[in-house]
CSV table of C-alpha atoms in Angstrom, one decimal:
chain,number,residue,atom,x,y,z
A,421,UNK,CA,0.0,0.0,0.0
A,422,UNK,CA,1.4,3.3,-1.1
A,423,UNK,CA,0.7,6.4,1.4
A,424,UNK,CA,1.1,9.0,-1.6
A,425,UNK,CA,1.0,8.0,-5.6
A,426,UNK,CA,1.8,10.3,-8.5
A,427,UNK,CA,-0.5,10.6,-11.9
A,428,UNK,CA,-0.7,12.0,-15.1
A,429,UNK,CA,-4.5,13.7,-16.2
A,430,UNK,CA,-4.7,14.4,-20.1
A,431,UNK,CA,-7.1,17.6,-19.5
A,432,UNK,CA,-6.9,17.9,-23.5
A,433,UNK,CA,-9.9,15.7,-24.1
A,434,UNK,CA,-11.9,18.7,-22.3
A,435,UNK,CA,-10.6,21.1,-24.5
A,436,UNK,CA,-13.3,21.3,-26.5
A,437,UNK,CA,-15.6,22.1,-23.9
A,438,UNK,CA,-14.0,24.0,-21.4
A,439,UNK,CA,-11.5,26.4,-20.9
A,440,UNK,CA,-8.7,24.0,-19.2
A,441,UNK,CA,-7.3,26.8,-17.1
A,442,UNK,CA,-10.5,27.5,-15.5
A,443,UNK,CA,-11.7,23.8,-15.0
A,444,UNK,CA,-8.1,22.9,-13.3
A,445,UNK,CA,-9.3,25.8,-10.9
A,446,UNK,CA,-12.4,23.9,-10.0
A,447,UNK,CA,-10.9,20.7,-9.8
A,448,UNK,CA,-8.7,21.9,-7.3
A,449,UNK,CA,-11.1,23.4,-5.4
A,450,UNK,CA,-12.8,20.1,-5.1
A,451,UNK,CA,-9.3,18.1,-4.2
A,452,UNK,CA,-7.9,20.0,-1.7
A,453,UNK,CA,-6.0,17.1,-0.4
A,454,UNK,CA,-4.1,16.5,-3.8
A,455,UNK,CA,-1.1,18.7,-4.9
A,456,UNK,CA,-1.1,19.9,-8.8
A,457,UNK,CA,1.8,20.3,-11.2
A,458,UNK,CA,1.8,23.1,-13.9
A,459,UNK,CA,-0.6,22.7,-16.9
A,460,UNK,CA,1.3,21.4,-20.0
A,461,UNK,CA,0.6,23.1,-23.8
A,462,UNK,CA,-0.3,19.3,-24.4
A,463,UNK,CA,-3.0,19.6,-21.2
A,464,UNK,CA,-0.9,17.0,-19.3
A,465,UNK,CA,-1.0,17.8,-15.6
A,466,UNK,CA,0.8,15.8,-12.9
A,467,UNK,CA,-1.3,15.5,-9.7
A,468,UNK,CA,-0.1,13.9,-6.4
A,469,UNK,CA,-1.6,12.2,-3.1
A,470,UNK,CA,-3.5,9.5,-1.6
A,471,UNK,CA,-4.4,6.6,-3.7
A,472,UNK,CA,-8.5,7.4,-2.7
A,473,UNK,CA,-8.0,11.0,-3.1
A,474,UNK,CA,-7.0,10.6,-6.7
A,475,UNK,CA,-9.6,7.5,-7.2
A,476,UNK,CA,-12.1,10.3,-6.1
A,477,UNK,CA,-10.6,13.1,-8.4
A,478,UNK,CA,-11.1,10.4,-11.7
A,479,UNK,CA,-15.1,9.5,-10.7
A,480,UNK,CA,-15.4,13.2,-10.7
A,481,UNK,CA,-13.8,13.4,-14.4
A,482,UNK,CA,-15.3,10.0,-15.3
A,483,UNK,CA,-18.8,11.6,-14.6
A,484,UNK,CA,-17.7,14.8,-16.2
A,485,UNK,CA,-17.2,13.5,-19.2
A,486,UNK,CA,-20.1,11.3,-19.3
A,487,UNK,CA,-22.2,14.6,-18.8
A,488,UNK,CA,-20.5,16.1,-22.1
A,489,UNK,CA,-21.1,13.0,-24.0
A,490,UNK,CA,-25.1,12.8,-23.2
A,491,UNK,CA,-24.7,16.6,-23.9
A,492,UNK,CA,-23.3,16.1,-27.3
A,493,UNK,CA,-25.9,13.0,-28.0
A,494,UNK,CA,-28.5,15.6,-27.2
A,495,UNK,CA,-27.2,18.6,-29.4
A,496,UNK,CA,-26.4,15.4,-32.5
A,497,UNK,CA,-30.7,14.9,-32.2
A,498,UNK,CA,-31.4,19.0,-31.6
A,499,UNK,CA,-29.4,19.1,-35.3
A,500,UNK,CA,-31.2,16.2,-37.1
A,501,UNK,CA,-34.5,17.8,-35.9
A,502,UNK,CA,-33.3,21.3,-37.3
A,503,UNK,CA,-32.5,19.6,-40.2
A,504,UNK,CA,-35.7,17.8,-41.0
A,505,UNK,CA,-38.0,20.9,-40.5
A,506,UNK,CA,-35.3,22.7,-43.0
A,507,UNK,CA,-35.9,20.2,-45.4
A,508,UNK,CA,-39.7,20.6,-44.6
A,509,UNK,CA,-39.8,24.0,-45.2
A,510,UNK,CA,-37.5,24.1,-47.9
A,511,UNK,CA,-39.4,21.1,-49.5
A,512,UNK,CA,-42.8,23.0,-49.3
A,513,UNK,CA,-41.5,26.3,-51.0
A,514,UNK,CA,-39.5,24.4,-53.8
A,515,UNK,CA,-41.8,22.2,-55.1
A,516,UNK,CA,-44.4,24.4,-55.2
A,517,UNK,CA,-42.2,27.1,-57.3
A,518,UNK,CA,-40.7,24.3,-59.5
A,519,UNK,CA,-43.3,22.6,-60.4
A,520,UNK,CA,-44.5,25.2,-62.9
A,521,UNK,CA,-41.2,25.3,-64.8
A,522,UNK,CA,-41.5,21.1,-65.3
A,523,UNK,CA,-39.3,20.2,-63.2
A,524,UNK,CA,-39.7,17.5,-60.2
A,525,UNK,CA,-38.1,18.5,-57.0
A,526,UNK,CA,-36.3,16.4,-54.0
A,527,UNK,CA,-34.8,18.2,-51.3
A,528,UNK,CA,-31.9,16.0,-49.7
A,529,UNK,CA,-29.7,16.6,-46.9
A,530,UNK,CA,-26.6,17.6,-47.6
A,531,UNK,CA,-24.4,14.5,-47.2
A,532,UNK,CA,-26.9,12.1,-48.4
A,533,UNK,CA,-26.9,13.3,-51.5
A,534,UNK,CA,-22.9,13.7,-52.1
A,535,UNK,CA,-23.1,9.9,-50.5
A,536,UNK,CA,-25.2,9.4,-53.1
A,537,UNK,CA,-23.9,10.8,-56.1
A,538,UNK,CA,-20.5,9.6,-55.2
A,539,UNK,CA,-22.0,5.5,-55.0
A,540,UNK,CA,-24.6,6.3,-57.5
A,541,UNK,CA,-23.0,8.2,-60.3
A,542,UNK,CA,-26.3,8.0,-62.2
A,543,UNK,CA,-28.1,10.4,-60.4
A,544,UNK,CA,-25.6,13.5,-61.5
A,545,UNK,CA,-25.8,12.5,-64.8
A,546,UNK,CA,-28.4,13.0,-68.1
A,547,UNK,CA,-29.5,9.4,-68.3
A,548,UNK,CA,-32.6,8.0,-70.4
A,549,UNK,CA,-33.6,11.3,-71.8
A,550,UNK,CA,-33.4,12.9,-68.2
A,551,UNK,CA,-31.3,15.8,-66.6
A,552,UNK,CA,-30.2,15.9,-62.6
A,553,UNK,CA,-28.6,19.1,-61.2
A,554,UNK,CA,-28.2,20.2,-57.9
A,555,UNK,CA,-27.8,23.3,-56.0
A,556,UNK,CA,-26.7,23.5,-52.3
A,557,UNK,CA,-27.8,25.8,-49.7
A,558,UNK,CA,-26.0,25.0,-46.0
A,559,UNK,CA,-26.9,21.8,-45.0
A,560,UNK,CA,-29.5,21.0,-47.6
A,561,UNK,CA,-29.4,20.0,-51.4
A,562,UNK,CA,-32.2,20.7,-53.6
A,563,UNK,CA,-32.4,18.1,-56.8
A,564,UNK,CA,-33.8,19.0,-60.2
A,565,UNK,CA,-35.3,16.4,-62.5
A,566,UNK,CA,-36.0,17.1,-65.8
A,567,UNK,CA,-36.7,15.7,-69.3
A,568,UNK,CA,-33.7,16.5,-71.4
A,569,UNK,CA,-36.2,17.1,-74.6
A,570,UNK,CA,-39.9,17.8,-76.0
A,571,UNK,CA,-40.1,13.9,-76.5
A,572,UNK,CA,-38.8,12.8,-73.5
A,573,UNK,CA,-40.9,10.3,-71.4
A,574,UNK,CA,-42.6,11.9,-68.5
A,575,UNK,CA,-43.0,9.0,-66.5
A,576,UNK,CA,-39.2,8.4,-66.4
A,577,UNK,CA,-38.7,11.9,-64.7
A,578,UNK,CA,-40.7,10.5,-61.8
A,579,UNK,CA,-39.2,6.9,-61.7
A,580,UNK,CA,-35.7,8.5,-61.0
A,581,UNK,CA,-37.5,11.1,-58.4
A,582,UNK,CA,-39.2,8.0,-57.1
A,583,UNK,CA,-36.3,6.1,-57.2
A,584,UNK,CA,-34.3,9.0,-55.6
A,585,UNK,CA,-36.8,9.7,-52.6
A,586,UNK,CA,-36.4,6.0,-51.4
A,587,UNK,CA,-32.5,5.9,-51.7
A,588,UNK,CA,-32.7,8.8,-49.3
A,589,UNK,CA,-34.9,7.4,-47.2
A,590,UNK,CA,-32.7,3.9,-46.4
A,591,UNK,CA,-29.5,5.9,-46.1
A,592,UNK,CA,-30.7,8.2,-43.4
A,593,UNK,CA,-31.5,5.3,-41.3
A,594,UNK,CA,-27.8,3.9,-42.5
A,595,UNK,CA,-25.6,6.8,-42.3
A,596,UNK,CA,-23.6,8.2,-39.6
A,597,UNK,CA,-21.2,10.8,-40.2
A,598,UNK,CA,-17.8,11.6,-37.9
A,599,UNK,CA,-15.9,14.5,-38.3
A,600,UNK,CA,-11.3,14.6,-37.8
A,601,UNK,CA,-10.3,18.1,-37.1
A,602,UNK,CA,-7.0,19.0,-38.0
A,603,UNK,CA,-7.9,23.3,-37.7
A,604,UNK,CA,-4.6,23.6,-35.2
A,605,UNK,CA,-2.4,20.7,-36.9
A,606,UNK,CA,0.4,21.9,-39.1
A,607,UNK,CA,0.5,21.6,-42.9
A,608,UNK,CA,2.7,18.6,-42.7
A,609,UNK,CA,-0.2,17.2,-40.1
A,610,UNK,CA,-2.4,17.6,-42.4
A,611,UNK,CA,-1.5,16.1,-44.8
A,612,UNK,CA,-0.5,13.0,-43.4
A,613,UNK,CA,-4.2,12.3,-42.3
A,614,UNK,CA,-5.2,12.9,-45.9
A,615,UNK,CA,-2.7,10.2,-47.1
A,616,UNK,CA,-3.9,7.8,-44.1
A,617,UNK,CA,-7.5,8.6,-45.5
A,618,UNK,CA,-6.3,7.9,-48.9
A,619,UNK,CA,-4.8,4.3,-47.9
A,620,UNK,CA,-7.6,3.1,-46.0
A,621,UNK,CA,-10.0,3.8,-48.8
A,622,UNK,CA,-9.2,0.7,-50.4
A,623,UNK,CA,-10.2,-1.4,-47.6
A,624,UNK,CA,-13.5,0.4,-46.9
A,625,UNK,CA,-14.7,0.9,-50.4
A,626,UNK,CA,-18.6,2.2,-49.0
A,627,UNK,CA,-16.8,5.1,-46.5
A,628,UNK,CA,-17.0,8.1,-48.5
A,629,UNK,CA,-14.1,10.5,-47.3
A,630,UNK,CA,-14.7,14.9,-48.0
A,631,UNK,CA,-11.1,16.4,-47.3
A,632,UNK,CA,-11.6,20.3,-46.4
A,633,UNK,CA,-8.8,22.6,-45.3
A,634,UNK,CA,-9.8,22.4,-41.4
A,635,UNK,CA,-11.3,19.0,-41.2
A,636,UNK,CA,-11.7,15.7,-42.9
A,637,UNK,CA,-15.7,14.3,-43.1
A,638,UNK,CA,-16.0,10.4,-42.9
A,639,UNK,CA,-19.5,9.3,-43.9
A,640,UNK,CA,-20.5,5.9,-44.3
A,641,UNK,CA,-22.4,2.8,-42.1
A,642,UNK,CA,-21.9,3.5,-38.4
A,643,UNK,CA,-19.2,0.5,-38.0
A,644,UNK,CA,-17.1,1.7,-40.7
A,645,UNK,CA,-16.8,4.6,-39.5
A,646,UNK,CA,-15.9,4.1,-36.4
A,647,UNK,CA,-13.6,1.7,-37.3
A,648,UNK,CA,-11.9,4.5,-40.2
A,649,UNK,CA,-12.1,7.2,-37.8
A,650,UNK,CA,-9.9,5.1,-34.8
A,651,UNK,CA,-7.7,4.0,-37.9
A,652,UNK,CA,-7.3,7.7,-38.8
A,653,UNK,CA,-6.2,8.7,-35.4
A,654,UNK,CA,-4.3,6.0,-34.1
């Protein structure tokens, strides 16, 4: 039994949420009994004192960061429902307007319909005397379906829309999309995690990977992603 043990905290996971200066403040108001070393730039802190002291300082992180997590669940399902009543809304006003120039409408979320486009080539291109093209507004995509010509079949301009309005449907249920920041990396950080990106594509040929300057977006079936996204940043 040791009377005094010495840890490390990685504060950086909190980084996010909190300003680390100010949450090493309360957590030291709470452990009195434990002595603190100096904040790192990597948020490493050294902390010394009695083995249950520092077991009590960890529940109090452990329940900390559980708190964030149910708080970041609960913001994921505020922004799906934002979502939806855009697409509502946006759904409502476009057909409506669209509908007298011939054209059939479907409003998409954003990433379903790159997900789409990118697996489904066919529904960007003039196929069968019909013409896609898509314009994107924030988090929504608005689809136009037209007949290419005076002789063009109707009825196919609603198969695709019909076909189009299901595909949606199945990969909101499927998709799940998980975001690598890289905003404070360097250049050379960077792009390493694109060329790590780049080499696992291969092995998970349904992951569709959207490289920005800040960030990287991994979309795909829930287990794939999590599975490219711990790949990624191991």
């Amino acid at each position: 039994v040791f009377s005094c043990v010495t840890s490390v905290l990685n504060m950086s996971v909190f980084k996010d949420q909190f300003v680390l200066e100010d949450l090493m403040k309360e957590i030291k108001k709470k452990s009195t009994a434990l002595s603190f070393g100096p904040l790192q730039p990597n948020g490493h802190v050294s902390v010394q004192g009695s083995f249950p002291a520092i077991k009590l300082l960890r529940d109090f992180l452990l329940l900390k960061a559980k708190s964030l997590s149910e708080e970041d669940k609960r913001e994921e399902r505020k922004s799906h429902q934002r979502t939806r009543r855009r697409l509502q809304q946006h759904r409502l006003t476009t057909q409506t307007r669209d509908f007298v120039h011939g054209a059939e409408v479907v409003v998409l979320d954003k990433d379903i319909y790159h997900y789409m486009k990118h697996f489904d080539p066919e529904m960007s291109l003039v196929k069968d005397d019909v013409v896609i093209s898509a314009v994107t507004d924030g988090d929504i995509t608005t689809v136009y379906i037209e007949s290419a010509g005076s002789g063009s079949d109707a009825g196919q301009v609603l198969r695709v829309k019909e076909k189009m309005e299901n595909c949606s449907v199945k990969l909101h249920d499927m998709l799940r999309k998980e975001r690598i920041s890289f905003e404070e990396q360097s250049r050379a950080a960077r792009q390493r995690y694109k060329s790590v990106c780049e080499s696992l594509k291969p092995r998970y040929p349904f992951v569709l990977v959207v490289a920005c300057d800040t960030h990287i977006d991994v979309i795909g079936d829930s287990s794939d992603v999590f599975e490219f996204t711990k790949e990624v940043s191991s």
